[in-house]
Amino acid sequence: MIGVLDSGLGGIVTLKYLLEQIPDTSFVCLADQANAPYGDKSNEQLFQIAKRHIKWFESQNVTTVLIACNTLCSTVLPQLRQEFPMMHLIDIVTLTCEDLMEEPLESLLLLATERSIQSGVYERKIQKSHPTCKVYPLAASQLVPLLEQNQPIEIIKKVLHEYLDEYQGKVQSVLLGCTHYPLVASEIEKIVSARTYDSRHAIVKAIPHEHLNQREVKIYTTLDAEQTQQQIADLLNMNDPVVQL
Ligand code: DGL
């Protein structure tokens, strides 16, 4: 069984893609909605939170965990790897940047959480592979809370316009550097008139296949199971049961 960890819906967005792409492998996804958003927390807070969850995966005999959270990957992942040397913790930021290497990027809006942008990890890796690409880093701190709180799409669109109007026609591509953002990818593409990239395509090749005849899917939330079940039905058309941890 492969673990998937995020602060909430971003992990389930990623899980949905993995379920479609890898039919023979079991997944256990932990959506830590009680602590969302991660994007405005300190590195110490993020480390303590993630440490608790990795321990939980360990207690479930899950030894491979996809860290489906750009914020954790760009901040505390090296510390987590030191703390859990026996666990295989998969880094979606590195995978995404490797996946982008062959893309002809000229100008890129890098949209991510405050902590991810502040870490500079994405920016450094992209500039290394694409030295002439003009990268515009933008922390879209309001987006994750709005998505997690099920705010109406009209409110979300208004906030997206506030963030993005100035980039319309200015960038050729947008990197969705947060696993929640694919939920509003089409709105972002419309406003900026540019194509979007995200982490989902990149991660598939890093997931070990289990070759099971029948797989299991478990989804846990640290908040309200009924609410999460409704959210994933509405936003992702998923009917898997959700259990409160
Ligand atoms: N979805 C996560 C990410 O990719 C975390 C977002 C948050 O909780 O702020 O960064």
PDB file of C-alpha atoms and ligand atoms in Angstrom:
ATOM      1  CA  MET A   1       0.000   0.000   0.000  1.00  0.00           C
ATOM      2  CA  ILE A   2       1.321   3.434  -0.992  1.00  0.00           C
ATOM      3  CA  GLY A   3       0.714   6.404   1.301  1.00  0.00           C
ATOM      4  CA  VAL A   4      -0.348   9.838   0.057  1.00  0.00           C
ATOM      5  CA  LEU A   5       0.014  12.825   2.397  1.00  0.00           C
ATOM      6  CA  ASP A   6      -1.250  16.383   2.063  1.00  0.00           C
ATOM      7  CA  SER A   7      -3.053  19.058   4.071  1.00  0.00           C
ATOM      8  CA  GLY A   8      -6.339  18.131   2.400  1.00  0.00           C
ATOM      9  CA  LEU A   9      -7.977  18.165  -1.006  1.00  0.00           C
ATOM     10  CA  GLY A  10      -4.645  18.401  -2.837  1.00  0.00           C
ATOM     11  CA  GLY A  11      -3.799  14.875  -1.735  1.00  0.00           C
ATOM     12  CA  ILE A  12      -7.140  13.595  -2.934  1.00  0.00           C
ATOM     13  CA  VAL A  13      -6.754  15.401  -6.294  1.00  0.00           C
ATOM     14  CA  THR A  14      -3.429  13.565  -6.630  1.00  0.00           C
ATOM     15  CA  LEU A  15      -4.917  10.275  -5.444  1.00  0.00           C
ATOM     16  CA  LYS A  16      -7.678  10.478  -8.065  1.00  0.00           C
ATOM     17  CA  TYR A  17      -5.084  10.787 -10.818  1.00  0.00           C
ATOM     18  CA  LEU A  18      -3.050   7.869  -9.413  1.00  0.00           C
ATOM     19  CA  LEU A  19      -6.158   5.675  -9.233  1.00  0.00           C
ATOM     20  CA  GLU A  20      -6.814   6.381 -12.917  1.00  0.00           C
ATOM     21  CA  GLN A  21      -3.211   5.832 -14.008  1.00  0.00           C
ATOM     22  CA  ILE A  22      -2.209   2.874 -11.802  1.00  0.00           C
ATOM     23  CA  PRO A  23      -5.057   0.383 -11.490  1.00  0.00           C
ATOM     24  CA  ASP A  24      -3.114  -2.411  -9.762  1.00  0.00           C
ATOM     25  CA  THR A  25      -1.872  -0.648  -6.626  1.00  0.00           C
ATOM     26  CA  SER A  26      -3.489   0.111  -3.240  1.00  0.00           C
ATOM     27  CA  PHE A  27      -3.396   3.586  -1.727  1.00  0.00           C
ATOM     28  CA  VAL A  28      -3.978   5.098   1.696  1.00  0.00           C
ATOM     29  CA  CYS A  29      -4.451   8.851   1.610  1.00  0.00           C
ATOM     30  CA  LEU A  30      -4.278  11.110   4.646  1.00  0.00           C
ATOM     31  CA  ALA A  31      -5.888  14.524   4.185  1.00  0.00           C
ATOM     32  CA  ASP A  32      -4.823  16.597   7.186  1.00  0.00           C
ATOM     33  CA  GLN A  33      -7.661  19.090   6.908  1.00  0.00           C
ATOM     34  CA  ALA A  34      -7.581  19.909  10.624  1.00  0.00           C
ATOM     35  CA  ASN A  35      -4.203  21.581  10.029  1.00  0.00           C
ATOM     36  CA  ALA A  36      -4.874  23.124   6.605  1.00  0.00           C
ATOM     37  CA  PRO A  37      -3.537  25.372   5.264  1.00  0.00           C
ATOM     38  CA  TYR A  38       0.078  24.282   5.549  1.00  0.00           C
ATOM     39  CA  GLY A  39       1.208  27.171   3.362  1.00  0.00           C
ATOM     40  CA  ASP A  40       1.355  29.774   6.128  1.00  0.00           C
ATOM     41  CA  LYS A  41       2.894  27.578   8.858  1.00  0.00           C
ATOM     42  CA  SER A  42       6.479  27.801  10.098  1.00  0.00           C
ATOM     43  CA  ASN A  43       8.994  25.119   9.162  1.00  0.00           C
ATOM     44  CA  GLU A  44       9.004  23.905  12.764  1.00  0.00           C
ATOM     45  CA  GLN A  45       5.202  23.556  12.795  1.00  0.00           C
ATOM     46  CA  LEU A  46       5.292  21.760   9.434  1.00  0.00           C
ATOM     47  CA  PHE A  47       7.991  19.382  10.639  1.00  0.00           C
ATOM     48  CA  GLN A  48       6.088  18.468  13.815  1.00  0.00           C
ATOM     49  CA  ILE A  49       2.837  17.923  11.906  1.00  0.00           C
ATOM     50  CA  ALA A  50       4.437  15.863   9.141  1.00  0.00           C
ATOM     51  CA  LYS A  51       6.490  13.823  11.609  1.00  0.00           C
ATOM     52  CA  ARG A  52       3.309  12.764  13.394  1.00  0.00           C
ATOM     53  CA  HIS A  53       1.722  11.689  10.123  1.00  0.00           C
ATOM     54  CA  ILE A  54       4.751   9.794   8.820  1.00  0.00           C
ATOM     55  CA  LYS A  55       4.805   7.928  12.142  1.00  0.00           C
ATOM     56  CA  TRP A  56       1.164   7.064  11.592  1.00  0.00           C
ATOM     57  CA  PHE A  57       1.926   5.675   8.110  1.00  0.00           C
ATOM     58  CA  GLU A  58       4.771   3.677   9.655  1.00  0.00           C
ATOM     59  CA  SER A  59       2.350   2.258  12.250  1.00  0.00           C
ATOM     60  CA  GLN A  60       0.113   1.114   9.361  1.00  0.00           C
ATOM     61  CA  ASN A  61       3.088  -0.695   7.757  1.00  0.00           C
ATOM     62  CA  VAL A  62       3.115   1.776   4.887  1.00  0.00           C
ATOM     63  CA  THR A  63       6.766   2.372   4.010  1.00  0.00           C
ATOM     64  CA  THR A  64       6.408   4.384   0.787  1.00  0.00           C
ATOM     65  CA  VAL A  65       4.696   7.756   1.134  1.00  0.00           C
ATOM     66  CA  LEU A  66       4.105  10.218  -1.669  1.00  0.00           C
ATOM     67  CA  ILE A  67       4.437  13.662  -0.100  1.00  0.00           C
ATOM     68  CA  ALA A  68       1.673  15.126  -2.275  1.00  0.00           C
ATOM     69  CA  CYS A  69       2.334  18.553  -0.868  1.00  0.00           C
ATOM     70  CA  ASN A  70       4.678  21.047  -2.487  1.00  0.00           C
ATOM     71  CA  THR A  71       4.900  23.002   0.767  1.00  0.00           C
ATOM     72  CA  LEU A  72       6.278  20.041   2.741  1.00  0.00           C
ATOM     73  CA  CYS A  73       8.589  19.003  -0.115  1.00  0.00           C
ATOM     74  CA  SER A  74      10.105  22.455  -0.473  1.00  0.00           C
ATOM     75  CA  THR A  75      10.623  22.969   3.258  1.00  0.00           C
ATOM     76  CA  VAL A  76      10.942  20.029   5.677  1.00  0.00           C
ATOM     77  CA  LEU A  77      11.404  16.961   3.480  1.00  0.00           C
ATOM     78  CA  PRO A  78      15.195  16.692   4.052  1.00  0.00           C
ATOM     79  CA  GLN A  79      14.568  16.752   7.834  1.00  0.00           C
ATOM     80  CA  LEU A  80      11.835  14.127   7.498  1.00  0.00           C
ATOM     81  CA  ARG A  81      14.160  11.880   5.521  1.00  0.00           C
ATOM     82  CA  GLN A  82      16.740  12.177   8.275  1.00  0.00           C
ATOM     83  CA  GLU A  83      14.137  11.363  10.913  1.00  0.00           C
ATOM     84  CA  PHE A  84      12.772   8.366   8.974  1.00  0.00           C
ATOM     85  CA  PRO A  85      15.722   6.790   7.124  1.00  0.00           C
ATOM     86  CA  MET A  86      13.796   3.550   6.540  1.00  0.00           C
ATOM     87  CA  MET A  87      10.839   5.233   4.858  1.00  0.00           C
ATOM     88  CA  HIS A  88      10.693   5.971   1.143  1.00  0.00           C
ATOM     89  CA  LEU A  89       9.374   9.545   0.992  1.00  0.00           C
ATOM     90  CA  ILE A  90       8.638  10.685  -2.575  1.00  0.00           C
ATOM     91  CA  ASP A  91       9.373  14.330  -3.396  1.00  0.00           C
ATOM     92  CA  ILE A  92       6.890  15.804  -5.877  1.00  0.00           C
ATOM     93  CA  VAL A  93       8.787  19.073  -6.350  1.00  0.00           C
ATOM     94  CA  THR A  94      11.916  17.364  -7.693  1.00  0.00           C
ATOM     95  CA  LEU A  95       9.803  15.064  -9.884  1.00  0.00           C
ATOM     96  CA  THR A  96       7.851  18.010 -11.289  1.00  0.00           C
ATOM     97  CA  CYS A  97      11.007  19.931 -12.122  1.00  0.00           C
ATOM     98  CA  GLU A  98      12.544  16.867 -13.802  1.00  0.00           C
ATOM     99  CA  ASP A  99       9.358  16.465 -15.815  1.00  0.00           C
ATOM    100  CA  LEU A 100       9.558  20.095 -16.952  1.00  0.00           C
ATOM    101  CA  MET A 101      13.171  19.797 -18.098  1.00  0.00           C
ATOM    102  CA  GLU A 102      12.263  18.999 -21.689  1.00  0.00           C
ATOM    103  CA  GLU A 103       9.562  21.669 -21.910  1.00  0.00           C
ATOM    104  CA  PRO A 104      10.505  24.790 -23.853  1.00  0.00           C
ATOM    105  CA  LEU A 105       9.742  27.331 -21.132  1.00  0.00           C
ATOM    106  CA  GLU A 106      10.191  31.010 -21.977  1.00  0.00           C
ATOM    107  CA  SER A 107       8.118  32.713 -19.302  1.00  0.00           C
ATOM    108  CA  LEU A 108       6.492  31.006 -16.368  1.00  0.00           C
ATOM    109  CA  LEU A 109       4.159  32.112 -13.612  1.00  0.00           C
ATOM    110  CA  LEU A 110       5.001  30.010 -10.567  1.00  0.00           C
ATOM    111  CA  LEU A 111       1.873  29.820  -8.426  1.00  0.00           C
ATOM    112  CA  ALA A 112       2.308  28.225  -4.986  1.00  0.00           C
ATOM    113  CA  THR A 113       1.785  28.701  -1.260  1.00  0.00           C
ATOM    114  CA  GLU A 114       3.597  31.357   0.711  1.00  0.00           C
ATOM    115  CA  ARG A 115       6.033  28.891   2.279  1.00  0.00           C
ATOM    116  CA  SER A 116       6.832  27.169  -1.035  1.00  0.00           C
ATOM    117  CA  ILE A 117       7.535  30.480  -2.756  1.00  0.00           C
ATOM    118  CA  GLN A 118       9.617  31.681   0.180  1.00  0.00           C
ATOM    119  CA  SER A 119      11.761  28.526   0.074  1.00  0.00           C
ATOM    120  CA  GLY A 120      12.842  29.402  -3.488  1.00  0.00           C
ATOM    121  CA  VAL A 121      13.213  25.685  -4.301  1.00  0.00           C
ATOM    122  CA  TYR A 122      11.041  25.629  -7.427  1.00  0.00           C
ATOM    123  CA  GLU A 123      12.502  28.854  -8.723  1.00  0.00           C
ATOM    124  CA  ARG A 124      16.096  27.656  -8.313  1.00  0.00           C
ATOM    125  CA  LYS A 125      15.451  24.296  -9.957  1.00  0.00           C
ATOM    126  CA  ILE A 126      13.593  25.824 -12.913  1.00  0.00           C
ATOM    127  CA  GLN A 127      16.208  28.518 -13.456  1.00  0.00           C
ATOM    128  CA  LYS A 128      18.864  25.822 -13.431  1.00  0.00           C
ATOM    129  CA  SER A 129      17.222  23.810 -16.203  1.00  0.00           C
ATOM    130  CA  HIS A 130      15.890  26.894 -18.072  1.00  0.00           C
ATOM    131  CA  PRO A 131      18.387  29.730 -17.432  1.00  0.00           C
ATOM    132  CA  THR A 132      16.739  32.067 -19.935  1.00  0.00           C
ATOM    133  CA  CYS A 133      13.180  31.507 -18.727  1.00  0.00           C
ATOM    134  CA  LYS A 134      11.607  34.490 -16.978  1.00  0.00           C
ATOM    135  CA  VAL A 135      10.038  33.113 -13.778  1.00  0.00           C
ATOM    136  CA  TYR A 136       7.397  35.105 -11.872  1.00  0.00           C
ATOM    137  CA  PRO A 137       6.899  33.587  -8.378  1.00  0.00           C
ATOM    138  CA  LEU A 138       3.500  34.358  -6.844  1.00  0.00           C
ATOM    139  CA  ALA A 139       2.194  33.226  -3.446  1.00  0.00           C
ATOM    140  CA  ALA A 140      -1.555  32.685  -3.782  1.00  0.00           C
ATOM    141  CA  SER A 141      -2.149  32.319  -0.051  1.00  0.00           C
ATOM    142  CA  GLN A 142      -5.924  32.739  -0.133  1.00  0.00           C
ATOM    143  CA  LEU A 143      -6.639  29.882  -2.531  1.00  0.00           C
ATOM    144  CA  VAL A 144      -6.198  26.800  -0.333  1.00  0.00           C
ATOM    145  CA  PRO A 145      -8.413  28.111   2.507  1.00  0.00           C
ATOM    146  CA  LEU A 146     -11.136  29.065  -0.011  1.00  0.00           C
ATOM    147  CA  LEU A 147     -11.047  25.629  -1.648  1.00  0.00           C
ATOM    148  CA  GLU A 148     -10.983  23.802   1.679  1.00  0.00           C
ATOM    149  CA  GLN A 149     -13.937  25.861   2.948  1.00  0.00           C
ATOM    150  CA  ASN A 150     -16.071  25.069  -0.140  1.00  0.00           C
ATOM    151  CA  GLN A 151     -16.450  28.733  -1.029  1.00  0.00           C
ATOM    152  CA  PRO A 152     -18.630  29.396  -4.084  1.00  0.00           C
ATOM    153  CA  ILE A 153     -16.768  29.414  -7.395  1.00  0.00           C
ATOM    154  CA  GLU A 154     -17.744  33.070  -7.976  1.00  0.00           C
ATOM    155  CA  ILE A 155     -15.781  34.115  -4.887  1.00  0.00           C
ATOM    156  CA  ILE A 156     -12.823  31.954  -5.918  1.00  0.00           C
ATOM    157  CA  LYS A 157     -12.874  33.441  -9.436  1.00  0.00           C
ATOM    158  CA  LYS A 158     -12.847  36.975  -8.008  1.00  0.00           C
ATOM    159  CA  VAL A 159      -9.756  36.158  -5.935  1.00  0.00           C
ATOM    160  CA  LEU A 160      -8.099  34.487  -8.933  1.00  0.00           C
ATOM    161  CA  HIS A 161      -8.660  37.649 -10.983  1.00  0.00           C
ATOM    162  CA  GLU A 162      -7.046  39.727  -8.233  1.00  0.00           C
ATOM    163  CA  TYR A 163      -3.974  37.507  -8.311  1.00  0.00           C
ATOM    164  CA  LEU A 164      -3.743  36.859 -12.009  1.00  0.00           C
ATOM    165  CA  ASP A 165      -5.115  39.704 -14.140  1.00  0.00           C
ATOM    166  CA  GLU A 166      -1.728  41.396 -14.388  1.00  0.00           C
ATOM    167  CA  TYR A 167      -0.193  38.228 -15.882  1.00  0.00           C
ATOM    168  CA  GLN A 168      -2.684  37.912 -18.703  1.00  0.00           C
ATOM    169  CA  GLY A 169      -0.701  37.823 -21.950  1.00  0.00           C
ATOM    170  CA  LYS A 170       2.558  38.239 -20.013  1.00  0.00           C
ATOM    171  CA  VAL A 171       3.453  34.577 -19.458  1.00  0.00           C
ATOM    172  CA  GLN A 172       3.438  31.609 -21.767  1.00  0.00           C
ATOM    173  CA  SER A 173       2.862  29.006 -19.010  1.00  0.00           C
ATOM    174  CA  VAL A 174       1.756  28.631 -15.399  1.00  0.00           C
ATOM    175  CA  LEU A 175       3.133  26.056 -12.969  1.00  0.00           C
ATOM    176  CA  LEU A 176       0.518  25.028 -10.420  1.00  0.00           C
ATOM    177  CA  GLY A 177       2.969  24.541  -7.550  1.00  0.00           C
ATOM    178  CA  CYS A 178       0.325  23.367  -5.082  1.00  0.00           C
ATOM    179  CA  THR A 179      -1.646  20.152  -5.394  1.00  0.00           C
ATOM    180  CA  HIS A 180      -4.909  21.952  -4.604  1.00  0.00           C
ATOM    181  CA  TYR A 181      -4.692  24.216  -7.666  1.00  0.00           C
ATOM    182  CA  PRO A 182      -5.641  21.680 -10.387  1.00  0.00           C
ATOM    183  CA  LEU A 183      -9.171  22.090  -8.949  1.00  0.00           C
ATOM    184  CA  VAL A 184      -9.215  25.548 -10.564  1.00  0.00           C
ATOM    185  CA  ALA A 185      -6.813  24.940 -13.468  1.00  0.00           C
ATOM    186  CA  SER A 186      -9.353  25.785 -16.161  1.00  0.00           C
ATOM    187  CA  GLU A 187     -10.237  29.121 -14.511  1.00  0.00           C
ATOM    188  CA  ILE A 188      -6.524  29.952 -14.235  1.00  0.00           C
ATOM    189  CA  GLU A 189      -5.918  29.061 -17.886  1.00  0.00           C
ATOM    190  CA  LYS A 190      -8.807  31.273 -18.952  1.00  0.00           C
ATOM    191  CA  ILE A 191      -7.641  34.296 -16.973  1.00  0.00           C
ATOM    192  CA  VAL A 192      -3.958  34.112 -17.902  1.00  0.00           C
ATOM    193  CA  SER A 193      -4.448  32.703 -21.431  1.00  0.00           C
ATOM    194  CA  ALA A 194      -1.578  30.306 -20.859  1.00  0.00           C
ATOM    195  CA  ARG A 195      -1.177  26.576 -20.449  1.00  0.00           C
ATOM    196  CA  THR A 196      -0.793  25.067 -16.979  1.00  0.00           C
ATOM    197  CA  TYR A 197       1.546  22.372 -15.676  1.00  0.00           C
ATOM    198  CA  ASP A 198       1.133  20.505 -12.397  1.00  0.00           C
ATOM    199  CA  SER A 199       2.754  17.651 -10.470  1.00  0.00           C
ATOM    200  CA  ARG A 200       0.391  14.829 -11.351  1.00  0.00           C
ATOM    201  CA  HIS A 201       1.942  13.754 -14.627  1.00  0.00           C
ATOM    202  CA  ALA A 202       5.415  13.698 -13.074  1.00  0.00           C
ATOM    203  CA  ILE A 203       4.650  11.474 -10.096  1.00  0.00           C
ATOM    204  CA  VAL A 204       3.250   8.384 -11.818  1.00  0.00           C
ATOM    205  CA  LYS A 205       6.637   7.021 -12.822  1.00  0.00           C
ATOM    206  CA  ALA A 206       7.909   7.294  -9.224  1.00  0.00           C
ATOM    207  CA  ILE A 207       5.167   5.128  -7.724  1.00  0.00           C
ATOM    208  CA  PRO A 208       6.094   1.438  -7.335  1.00  0.00           C
ATOM    209  CA  HIS A 209       3.384  -0.779  -8.828  1.00  0.00           C
ATOM    210  CA  GLU A 210       2.102  -3.596  -6.623  1.00  0.00           C
ATOM    211  CA  HIS A 211       0.493  -5.687  -9.394  1.00  0.00           C
ATOM    212  CA  LEU A 212      -2.532  -6.555  -7.259  1.00  0.00           C
ATOM    213  CA  ASN A 213      -5.598  -8.252  -8.704  1.00  0.00           C
ATOM    214  CA  GLN A 214      -7.799  -6.286  -6.388  1.00  0.00           C
ATOM    215  CA  ARG A 215      -6.706  -3.056  -4.853  1.00  0.00           C
ATOM    216  CA  GLU A 216      -7.804  -1.192  -1.746  1.00  0.00           C
ATOM    217  CA  VAL A 217      -8.331   2.555  -1.405  1.00  0.00           C
ATOM    218  CA  LYS A 218      -8.490   4.180   2.010  1.00  0.00           C
ATOM    219  CA  ILE A 219      -9.062   7.878   2.562  1.00  0.00           C
ATOM    220  CA  TYR A 220      -8.643   9.448   6.000  1.00  0.00           C
ATOM    221  CA  THR A 221      -9.243  13.019   7.081  1.00  0.00           C
ATOM    222  CA  THR A 222      -8.226  14.624  10.360  1.00  0.00           C
ATOM    223  CA  LEU A 223     -11.394  16.756  10.232  1.00  0.00           C
ATOM    224  CA  ASP A 224     -14.949  15.735   9.387  1.00  0.00           C
ATOM    225  CA  ALA A 225     -15.386  12.560   7.342  1.00  0.00           C
ATOM    226  CA  GLU A 226     -18.900  13.356   6.150  1.00  0.00           C
ATOM    227  CA  GLN A 227     -17.899  16.806   4.986  1.00  0.00           C
ATOM    228  CA  THR A 228     -14.851  15.471   3.125  1.00  0.00           C
ATOM    229  CA  GLN A 229     -16.930  12.775   1.471  1.00  0.00           C
ATOM    230  CA  GLN A 230     -19.297  15.485   0.231  1.00  0.00           C
ATOM    231  CA  GLN A 231     -16.388  17.657  -0.937  1.00  0.00           C
ATOM    232  CA  ILE A 232     -14.766  14.899  -2.969  1.00  0.00           C
ATOM    233  CA  ALA A 233     -18.106  13.873  -4.451  1.00  0.00           C
ATOM    234  CA  ASP A 234     -18.857  17.473  -5.512  1.00  0.00           C
ATOM    235  CA  LEU A 235     -15.393  18.514  -6.653  1.00  0.00           C
ATOM    236  CA  LEU A 236     -13.892  15.267  -7.921  1.00  0.00           C
ATOM    237  CA  ASN A 237     -16.836  12.994  -8.557  1.00  0.00           C
ATOM    238  CA  MET A 238     -15.332  10.411  -6.181  1.00  0.00           C
ATOM    239  CA  ASN A 239     -17.465   8.070  -4.075  1.00  0.00           C
ATOM    240  CA  ASP A 240     -14.806   6.370  -1.955  1.00  0.00           C
ATOM    241  CA  PRO A 241     -15.660   6.249   1.770  1.00  0.00           C
ATOM    242  CA  VAL A 242     -13.782   8.656   4.046  1.00  0.00           C
ATOM    243  CA  VAL A 243     -12.858   7.830   7.637  1.00  0.00           C
ATOM    244  CA  GLN A 244     -11.983  10.317  10.358  1.00  0.00           C
ATOM    245  CA  LEU A 245      -8.593   9.708  11.921  1.00  0.00           C
TER     246      LEU A 245
HETATM  247  N1  DGL B   1      -1.509  21.162  -1.270  1.00  0.00           N
HETATM  248  C1  DGL B   1      -0.359  21.570  -0.558  1.00  0.00           C
HETATM  249  C2  DGL B   1       0.759  22.048  -1.447  1.00  0.00           C
HETATM  250  O1  DGL B   1       0.911  21.473  -2.504  1.00  0.00           O
HETATM  251  C3  DGL B   1      -0.604  22.341   0.727  1.00  0.00           C
HETATM  252  C4  DGL B   1      -1.420  23.579   0.616  1.00  0.00           C
HETATM  253  C5  DGL B   1      -1.700  24.190   1.975  1.00  0.00           C
HETATM  254  O2  DGL B   1      -2.198  23.488   2.850  1.00  0.00           O
HETATM  255  O3  DGL B   1      -1.414  25.401   2.125  1.00  0.00           O
HETATM  256  O4  DGL B   1       1.521  22.902  -1.118  1.00  0.00           O
END
